[in-house]
Coordinates of C-alpha atoms in Angstrom, one line a residue:
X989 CA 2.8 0.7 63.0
X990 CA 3.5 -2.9 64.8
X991 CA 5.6 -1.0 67.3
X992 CA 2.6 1.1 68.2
X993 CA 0.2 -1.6 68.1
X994 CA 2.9 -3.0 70.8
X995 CA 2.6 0.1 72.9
X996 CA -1.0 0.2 72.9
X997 CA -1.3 -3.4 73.9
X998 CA 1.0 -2.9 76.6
X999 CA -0.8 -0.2 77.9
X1000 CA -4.3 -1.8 78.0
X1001 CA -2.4 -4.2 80.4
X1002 CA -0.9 -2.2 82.4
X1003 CA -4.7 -0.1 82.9
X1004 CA -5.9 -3.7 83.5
X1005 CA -3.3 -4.3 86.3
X1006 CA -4.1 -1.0 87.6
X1007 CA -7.2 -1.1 87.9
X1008 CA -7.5 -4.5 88.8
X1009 CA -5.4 -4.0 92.3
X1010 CA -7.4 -0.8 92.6
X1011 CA -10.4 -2.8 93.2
X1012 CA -9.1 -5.2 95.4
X1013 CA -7.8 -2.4 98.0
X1014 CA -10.9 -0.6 97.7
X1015 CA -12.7 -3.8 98.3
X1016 CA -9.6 -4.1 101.5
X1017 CA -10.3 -1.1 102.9
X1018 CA -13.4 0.4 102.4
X1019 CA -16.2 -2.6 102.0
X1020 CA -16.1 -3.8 105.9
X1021 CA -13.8 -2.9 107.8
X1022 CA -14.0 -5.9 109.3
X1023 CA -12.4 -7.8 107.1
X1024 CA -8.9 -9.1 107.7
X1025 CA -6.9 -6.2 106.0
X1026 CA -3.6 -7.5 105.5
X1027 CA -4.5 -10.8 104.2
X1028 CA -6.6 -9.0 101.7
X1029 CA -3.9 -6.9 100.2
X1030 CA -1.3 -9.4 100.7
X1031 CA -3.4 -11.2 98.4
X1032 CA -4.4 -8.7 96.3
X1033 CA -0.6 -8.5 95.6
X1034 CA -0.1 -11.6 95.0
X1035 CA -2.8 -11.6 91.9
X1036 CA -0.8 -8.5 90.5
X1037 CA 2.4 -10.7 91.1
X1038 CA 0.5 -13.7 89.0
X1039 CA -1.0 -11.1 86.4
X1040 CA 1.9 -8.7 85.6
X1041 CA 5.1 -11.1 86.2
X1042 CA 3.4 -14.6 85.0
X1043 CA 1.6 -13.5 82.3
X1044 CA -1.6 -15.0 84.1
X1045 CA -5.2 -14.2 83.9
X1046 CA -8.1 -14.9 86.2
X1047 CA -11.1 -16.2 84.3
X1048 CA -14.4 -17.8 86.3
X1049 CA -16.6 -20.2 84.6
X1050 CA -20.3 -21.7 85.1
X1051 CA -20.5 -25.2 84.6
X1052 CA -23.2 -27.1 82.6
X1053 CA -24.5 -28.5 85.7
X1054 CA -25.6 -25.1 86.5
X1055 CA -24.7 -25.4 90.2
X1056 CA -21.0 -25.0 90.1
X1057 CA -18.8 -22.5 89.3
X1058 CA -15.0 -22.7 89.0
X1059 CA -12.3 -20.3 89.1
X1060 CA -9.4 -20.4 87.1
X1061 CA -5.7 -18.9 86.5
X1062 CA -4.6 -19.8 83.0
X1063 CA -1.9 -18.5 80.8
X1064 CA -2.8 -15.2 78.8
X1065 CA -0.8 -16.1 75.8
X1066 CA -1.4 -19.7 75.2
X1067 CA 1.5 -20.6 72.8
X1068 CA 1.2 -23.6 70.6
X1069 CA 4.7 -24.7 71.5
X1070 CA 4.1 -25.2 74.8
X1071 CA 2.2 -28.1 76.3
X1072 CA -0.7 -27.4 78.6
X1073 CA -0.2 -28.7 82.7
X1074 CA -2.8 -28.1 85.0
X1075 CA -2.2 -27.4 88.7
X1076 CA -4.5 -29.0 91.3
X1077 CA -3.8 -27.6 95.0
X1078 CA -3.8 -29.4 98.0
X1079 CA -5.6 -28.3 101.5
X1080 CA -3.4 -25.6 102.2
X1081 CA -5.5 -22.4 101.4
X1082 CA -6.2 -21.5 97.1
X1083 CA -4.2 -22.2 94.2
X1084 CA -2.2 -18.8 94.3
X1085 CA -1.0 -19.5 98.1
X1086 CA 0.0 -22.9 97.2
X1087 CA 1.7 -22.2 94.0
X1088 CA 3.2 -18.8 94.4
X1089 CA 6.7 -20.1 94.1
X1090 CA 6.2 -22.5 91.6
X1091 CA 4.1 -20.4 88.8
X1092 CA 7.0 -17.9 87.8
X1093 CA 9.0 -20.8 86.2
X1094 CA 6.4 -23.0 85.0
X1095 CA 4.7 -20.1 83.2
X1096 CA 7.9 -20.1 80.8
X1097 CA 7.2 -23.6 79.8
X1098 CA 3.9 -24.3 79.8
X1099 CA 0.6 -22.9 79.3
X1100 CA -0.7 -23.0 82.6
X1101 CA -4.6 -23.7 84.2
X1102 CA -4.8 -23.7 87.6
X1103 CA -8.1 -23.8 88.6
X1104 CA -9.5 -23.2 92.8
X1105 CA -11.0 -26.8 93.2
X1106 CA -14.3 -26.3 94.5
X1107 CA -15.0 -24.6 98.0
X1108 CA -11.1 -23.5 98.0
X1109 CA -10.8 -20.1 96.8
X1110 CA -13.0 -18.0 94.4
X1111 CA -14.6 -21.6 93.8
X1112 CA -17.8 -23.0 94.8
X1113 CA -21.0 -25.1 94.3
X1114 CA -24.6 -25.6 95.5
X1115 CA -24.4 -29.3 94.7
X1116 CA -24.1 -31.2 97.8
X1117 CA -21.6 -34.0 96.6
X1118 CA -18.4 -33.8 98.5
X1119 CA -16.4 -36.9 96.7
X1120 CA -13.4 -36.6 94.7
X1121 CA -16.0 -37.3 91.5
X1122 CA -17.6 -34.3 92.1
X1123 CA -13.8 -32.5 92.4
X1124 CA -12.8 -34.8 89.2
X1125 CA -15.9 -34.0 87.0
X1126 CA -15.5 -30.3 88.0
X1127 CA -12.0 -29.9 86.9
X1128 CA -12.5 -31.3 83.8
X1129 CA -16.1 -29.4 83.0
X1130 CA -13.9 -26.2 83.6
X1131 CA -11.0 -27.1 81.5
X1132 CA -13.6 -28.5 78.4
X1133 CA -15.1 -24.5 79.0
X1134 CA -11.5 -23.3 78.2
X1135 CA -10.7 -25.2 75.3
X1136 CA -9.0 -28.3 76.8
X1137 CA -10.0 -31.5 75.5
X1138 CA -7.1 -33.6 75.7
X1139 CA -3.5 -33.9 76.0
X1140 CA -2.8 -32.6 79.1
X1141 CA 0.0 -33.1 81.5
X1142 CA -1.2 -32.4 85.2
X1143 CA 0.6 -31.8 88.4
X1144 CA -1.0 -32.4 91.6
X1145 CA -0.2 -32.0 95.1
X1146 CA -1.7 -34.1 98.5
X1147 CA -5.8 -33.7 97.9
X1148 CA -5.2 -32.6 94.2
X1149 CA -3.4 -35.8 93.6
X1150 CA -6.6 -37.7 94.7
X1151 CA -8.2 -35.1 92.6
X1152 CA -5.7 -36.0 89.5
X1153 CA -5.7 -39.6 89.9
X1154 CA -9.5 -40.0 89.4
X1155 CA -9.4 -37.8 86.3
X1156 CA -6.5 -39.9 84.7
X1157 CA -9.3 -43.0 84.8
X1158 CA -12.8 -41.7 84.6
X1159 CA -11.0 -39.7 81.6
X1160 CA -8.2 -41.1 80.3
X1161 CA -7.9 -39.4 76.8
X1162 CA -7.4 -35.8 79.0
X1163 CA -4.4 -36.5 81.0
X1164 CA -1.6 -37.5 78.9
X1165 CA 1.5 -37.3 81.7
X1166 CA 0.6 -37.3 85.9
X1167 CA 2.9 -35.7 88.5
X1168 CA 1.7 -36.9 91.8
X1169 CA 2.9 -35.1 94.6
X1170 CA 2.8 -36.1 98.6
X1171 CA -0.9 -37.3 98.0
X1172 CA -1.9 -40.8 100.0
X1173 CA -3.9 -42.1 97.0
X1174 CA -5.0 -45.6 97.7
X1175 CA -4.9 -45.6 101.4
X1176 CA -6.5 -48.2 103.5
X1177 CA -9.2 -47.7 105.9
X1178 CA -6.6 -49.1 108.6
X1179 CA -3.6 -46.7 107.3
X1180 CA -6.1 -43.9 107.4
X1181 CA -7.2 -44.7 111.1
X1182 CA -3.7 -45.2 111.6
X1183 CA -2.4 -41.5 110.8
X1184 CA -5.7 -40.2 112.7
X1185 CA -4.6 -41.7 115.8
X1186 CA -1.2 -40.5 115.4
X1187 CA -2.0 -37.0 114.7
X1188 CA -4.7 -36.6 117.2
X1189 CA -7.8 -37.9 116.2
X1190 CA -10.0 -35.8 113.8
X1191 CA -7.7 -35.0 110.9
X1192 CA -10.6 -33.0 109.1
X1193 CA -10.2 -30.1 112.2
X1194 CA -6.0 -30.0 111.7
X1195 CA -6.7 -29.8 107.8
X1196 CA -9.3 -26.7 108.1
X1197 CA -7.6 -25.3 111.3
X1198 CA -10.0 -22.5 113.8
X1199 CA -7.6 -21.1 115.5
X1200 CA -3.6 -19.6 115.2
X1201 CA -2.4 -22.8 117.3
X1202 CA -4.2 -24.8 114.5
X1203 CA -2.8 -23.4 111.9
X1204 CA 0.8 -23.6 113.6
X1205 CA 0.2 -27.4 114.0
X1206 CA -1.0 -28.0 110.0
X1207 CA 2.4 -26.1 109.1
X1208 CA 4.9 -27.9 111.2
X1209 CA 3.4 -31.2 110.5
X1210 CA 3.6 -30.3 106.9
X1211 CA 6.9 -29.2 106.5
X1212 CA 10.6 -30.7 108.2
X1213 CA 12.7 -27.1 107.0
X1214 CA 12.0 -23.6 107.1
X1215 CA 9.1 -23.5 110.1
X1216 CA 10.8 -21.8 112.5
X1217 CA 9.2 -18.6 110.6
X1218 CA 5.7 -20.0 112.0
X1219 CA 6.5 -18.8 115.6
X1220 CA 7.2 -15.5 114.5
X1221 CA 4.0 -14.7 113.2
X1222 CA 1.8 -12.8 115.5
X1223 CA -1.7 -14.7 116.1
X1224 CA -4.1 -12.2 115.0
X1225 CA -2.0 -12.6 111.3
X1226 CA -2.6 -16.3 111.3
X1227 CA -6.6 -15.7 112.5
X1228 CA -6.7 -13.1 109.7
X1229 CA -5.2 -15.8 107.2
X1230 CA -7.5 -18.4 108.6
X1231 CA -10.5 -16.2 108.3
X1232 CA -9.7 -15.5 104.4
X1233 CA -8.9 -18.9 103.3
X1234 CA -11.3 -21.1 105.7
X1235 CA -14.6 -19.4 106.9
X1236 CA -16.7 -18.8 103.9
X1237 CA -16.7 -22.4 103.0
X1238 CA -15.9 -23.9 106.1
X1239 CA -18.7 -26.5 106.9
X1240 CA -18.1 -28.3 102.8
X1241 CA -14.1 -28.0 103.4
X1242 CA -14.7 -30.3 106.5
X1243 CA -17.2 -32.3 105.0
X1244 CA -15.0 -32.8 102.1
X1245 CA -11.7 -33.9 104.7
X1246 CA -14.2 -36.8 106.5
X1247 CA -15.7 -38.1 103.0
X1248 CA -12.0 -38.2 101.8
X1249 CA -10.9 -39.8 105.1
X1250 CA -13.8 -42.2 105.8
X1251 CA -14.0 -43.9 101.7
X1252 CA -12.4 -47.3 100.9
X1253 CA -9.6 -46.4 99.3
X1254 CA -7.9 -49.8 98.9
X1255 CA -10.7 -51.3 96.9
X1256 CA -10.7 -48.6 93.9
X1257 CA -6.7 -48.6 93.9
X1258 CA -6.5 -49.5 90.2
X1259 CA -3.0 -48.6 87.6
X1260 CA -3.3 -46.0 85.2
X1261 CA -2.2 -46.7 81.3
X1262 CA -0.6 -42.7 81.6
X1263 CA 3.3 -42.1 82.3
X1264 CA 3.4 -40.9 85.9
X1265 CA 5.7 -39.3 88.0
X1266 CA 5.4 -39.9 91.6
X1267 CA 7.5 -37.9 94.2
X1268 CA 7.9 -37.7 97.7
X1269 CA 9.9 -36.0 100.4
X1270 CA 11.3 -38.5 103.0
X1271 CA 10.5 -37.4 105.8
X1272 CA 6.8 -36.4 105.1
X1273 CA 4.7 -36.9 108.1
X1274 CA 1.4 -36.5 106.6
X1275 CA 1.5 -40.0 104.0
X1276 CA 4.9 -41.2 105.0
X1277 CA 7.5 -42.2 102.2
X1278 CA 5.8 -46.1 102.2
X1279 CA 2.8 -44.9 100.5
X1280 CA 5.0 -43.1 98.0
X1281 CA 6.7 -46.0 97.1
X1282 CA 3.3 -48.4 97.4
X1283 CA 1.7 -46.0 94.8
X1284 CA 4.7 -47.0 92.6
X1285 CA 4.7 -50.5 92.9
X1286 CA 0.5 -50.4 91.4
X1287 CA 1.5 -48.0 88.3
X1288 CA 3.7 -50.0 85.9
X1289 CA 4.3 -46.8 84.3
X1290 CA 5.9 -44.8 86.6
X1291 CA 8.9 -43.5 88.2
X1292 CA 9.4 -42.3 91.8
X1293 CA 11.1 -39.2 92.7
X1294 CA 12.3 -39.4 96.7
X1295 CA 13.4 -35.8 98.2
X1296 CA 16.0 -35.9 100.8
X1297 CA 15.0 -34.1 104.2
X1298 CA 11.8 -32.8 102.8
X1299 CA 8.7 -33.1 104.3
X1300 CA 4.6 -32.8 102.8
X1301 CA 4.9 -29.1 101.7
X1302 CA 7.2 -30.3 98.3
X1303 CA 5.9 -26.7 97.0
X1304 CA 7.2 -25.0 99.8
X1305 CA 10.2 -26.4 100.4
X1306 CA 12.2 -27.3 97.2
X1307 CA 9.7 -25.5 94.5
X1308 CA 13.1 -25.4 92.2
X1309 CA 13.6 -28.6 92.6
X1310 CA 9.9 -29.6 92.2
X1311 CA 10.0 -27.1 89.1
X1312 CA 12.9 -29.2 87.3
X1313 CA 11.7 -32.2 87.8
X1314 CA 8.2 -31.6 86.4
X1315 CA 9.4 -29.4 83.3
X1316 CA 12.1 -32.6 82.7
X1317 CA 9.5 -35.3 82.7
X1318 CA 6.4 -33.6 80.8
X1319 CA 9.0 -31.6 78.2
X1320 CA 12.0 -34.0 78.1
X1321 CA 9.7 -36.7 77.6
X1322 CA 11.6 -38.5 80.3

């Protein structure tokens, strides 16, 4: 009887998966065939990948300000043994492009939510805040829906560490351990003009890029290894990217880079009373290894992680090593 209980479960979700990715390629090819085909499936692949090898589910949910609504990846077993971590993505497209190489291993430790912040992805908002608040008090509307209240360990990357870091002290009963990844929280106005000038001017245009030589130039200045693959991608790939992961929200995306870039940071940079782990690559071009290590000297309660020859794009380029350190300091207790 329990083995055929098994079998029947197993079959629902594979029907699920099925059908699921039977939808999206209809959707690919059929719904306008304008739309930018390969990206579509490639990503419709990649929400098989999270569904039938992570044990992931996609679940959406209206918030109580009944203006936003936030889309979610989370665990579809949540096992008691396992603590909870949240993932919060940087600028660099949704959650499942940013974390596609990270979610297979953390899915065997923790129970995982891994929300789209808002604008990015399948998430979005009539409200017409664009401050990390809004972001913050989002997240955490979202994960209350799910069942969170508290307890959490979260792992954030660039924008989602700004994201992250607010959430530790408007609510400081949720987040119990911090990862901070690459994220230039508590920049001045000056350091801020500083890396403008230095990477051309408006960051806000590099960060949501227009065109193919855009993109090319948000990917090199992301990573230090593994871009030569960038100038073997055909252009009308990267405009098909670009047009999937930019152009339905592209207006608030930019109006979220300039109210990022153009708030005092300096004055609001205040230490958290939760264990955090702060890590870096060394040669990160985006917020160089001096905020990594300025960050560390305002938390009292934290420990800095510095990568050797790795640039901004931590997730892309050592994801094992990213991995390890994460399930070490929010499972070993480190």
């Amino acid at each position: 009887m329990a083995s055929m209980k098994l079998i029947i479960h197993l079959l629902r979700r594979y029907i699920s998966i099925a059908i699921s990715l039977f939808q999206s390629l209809v959707l690919c090819l059929f719904d306008n065939f304008d739309y930018p085909i390969l990206i579509k499936l490639a990503d419709a692949l990649l929400s098989l990948y999270f569904i039938a090898f992570c044990d992931l589910r996609p679940v959406t949910v209206d918030l109580n300000d009944g203006e936003t609504t936030l889309h979610f990846w989370i665990s579809g077993h949540r096992r008691i043994n396992r603590p909870d971590l949240v993932m919060l993505h940087g600028y660099g497209g949704n959650s499942k492009w940013q974390f596609i190489h990270q979610v297979s291993d953390l899915s065997k430790s923790f129970n995982l939510f891994i929300p789209d912040l808002v604008f990015f992805g399948r998430s979005h908002s009539r409200n017409a805040d664009r401050t990390i608040e809004f972001q913050a008090r989002s997240v955490v509307g979202g994960l209350k829906r799910l069942g969170c209240e508290g307890g959490l360990a979260v792992y954030s990357i660039s924008y989602g560490g700004f994201v992250a870091y607010r959430i530790a002290k408007m609510w400081p009963g949720m987040i119990e351990k911090l990862v901070i990844v690459s994220s230039g929280v508590g920049f001045t106005q000056q350091q801020k003009m500083t890396e403008m000038k230095k990477h051309g001017g408006d960051v806000s245009e590099i960060l949501v890029p227009r065109k193919p030589r855009d993109l090319r130039v948000l990917v090199r200045l992301s990573m230090n290894t593994g871009i030569a693959f960038i100038d073997w991608v055909p252009d009308f790939i990267l405009s098909q990217f670009i047009t999937v992961m930019y152009e339905t929200h592209r207006k608030e995306l930019v109006e979220l880079a300039k109210n990022l870039l153009e708030r005092e940071e300096d004055a609001e940079f205040y230490a958290l009373s939760q264990k955090t782990l702060i890590i870096w690559g060394d040669k990160d071009e985006v917020f160089p290894l001096e905020h990594g290590r300025r960050l560390h000297r305002h938390l009292p309660n934290s420990s800095l992680e510095i990568l050797k020859d790795i640039g901004h794009g931590v997730n892309i380029e050592a994801p094992t090593t990213l991995n390890n350190l994460i399930t070490s300091f929010v499972v070993g207790g480190s």
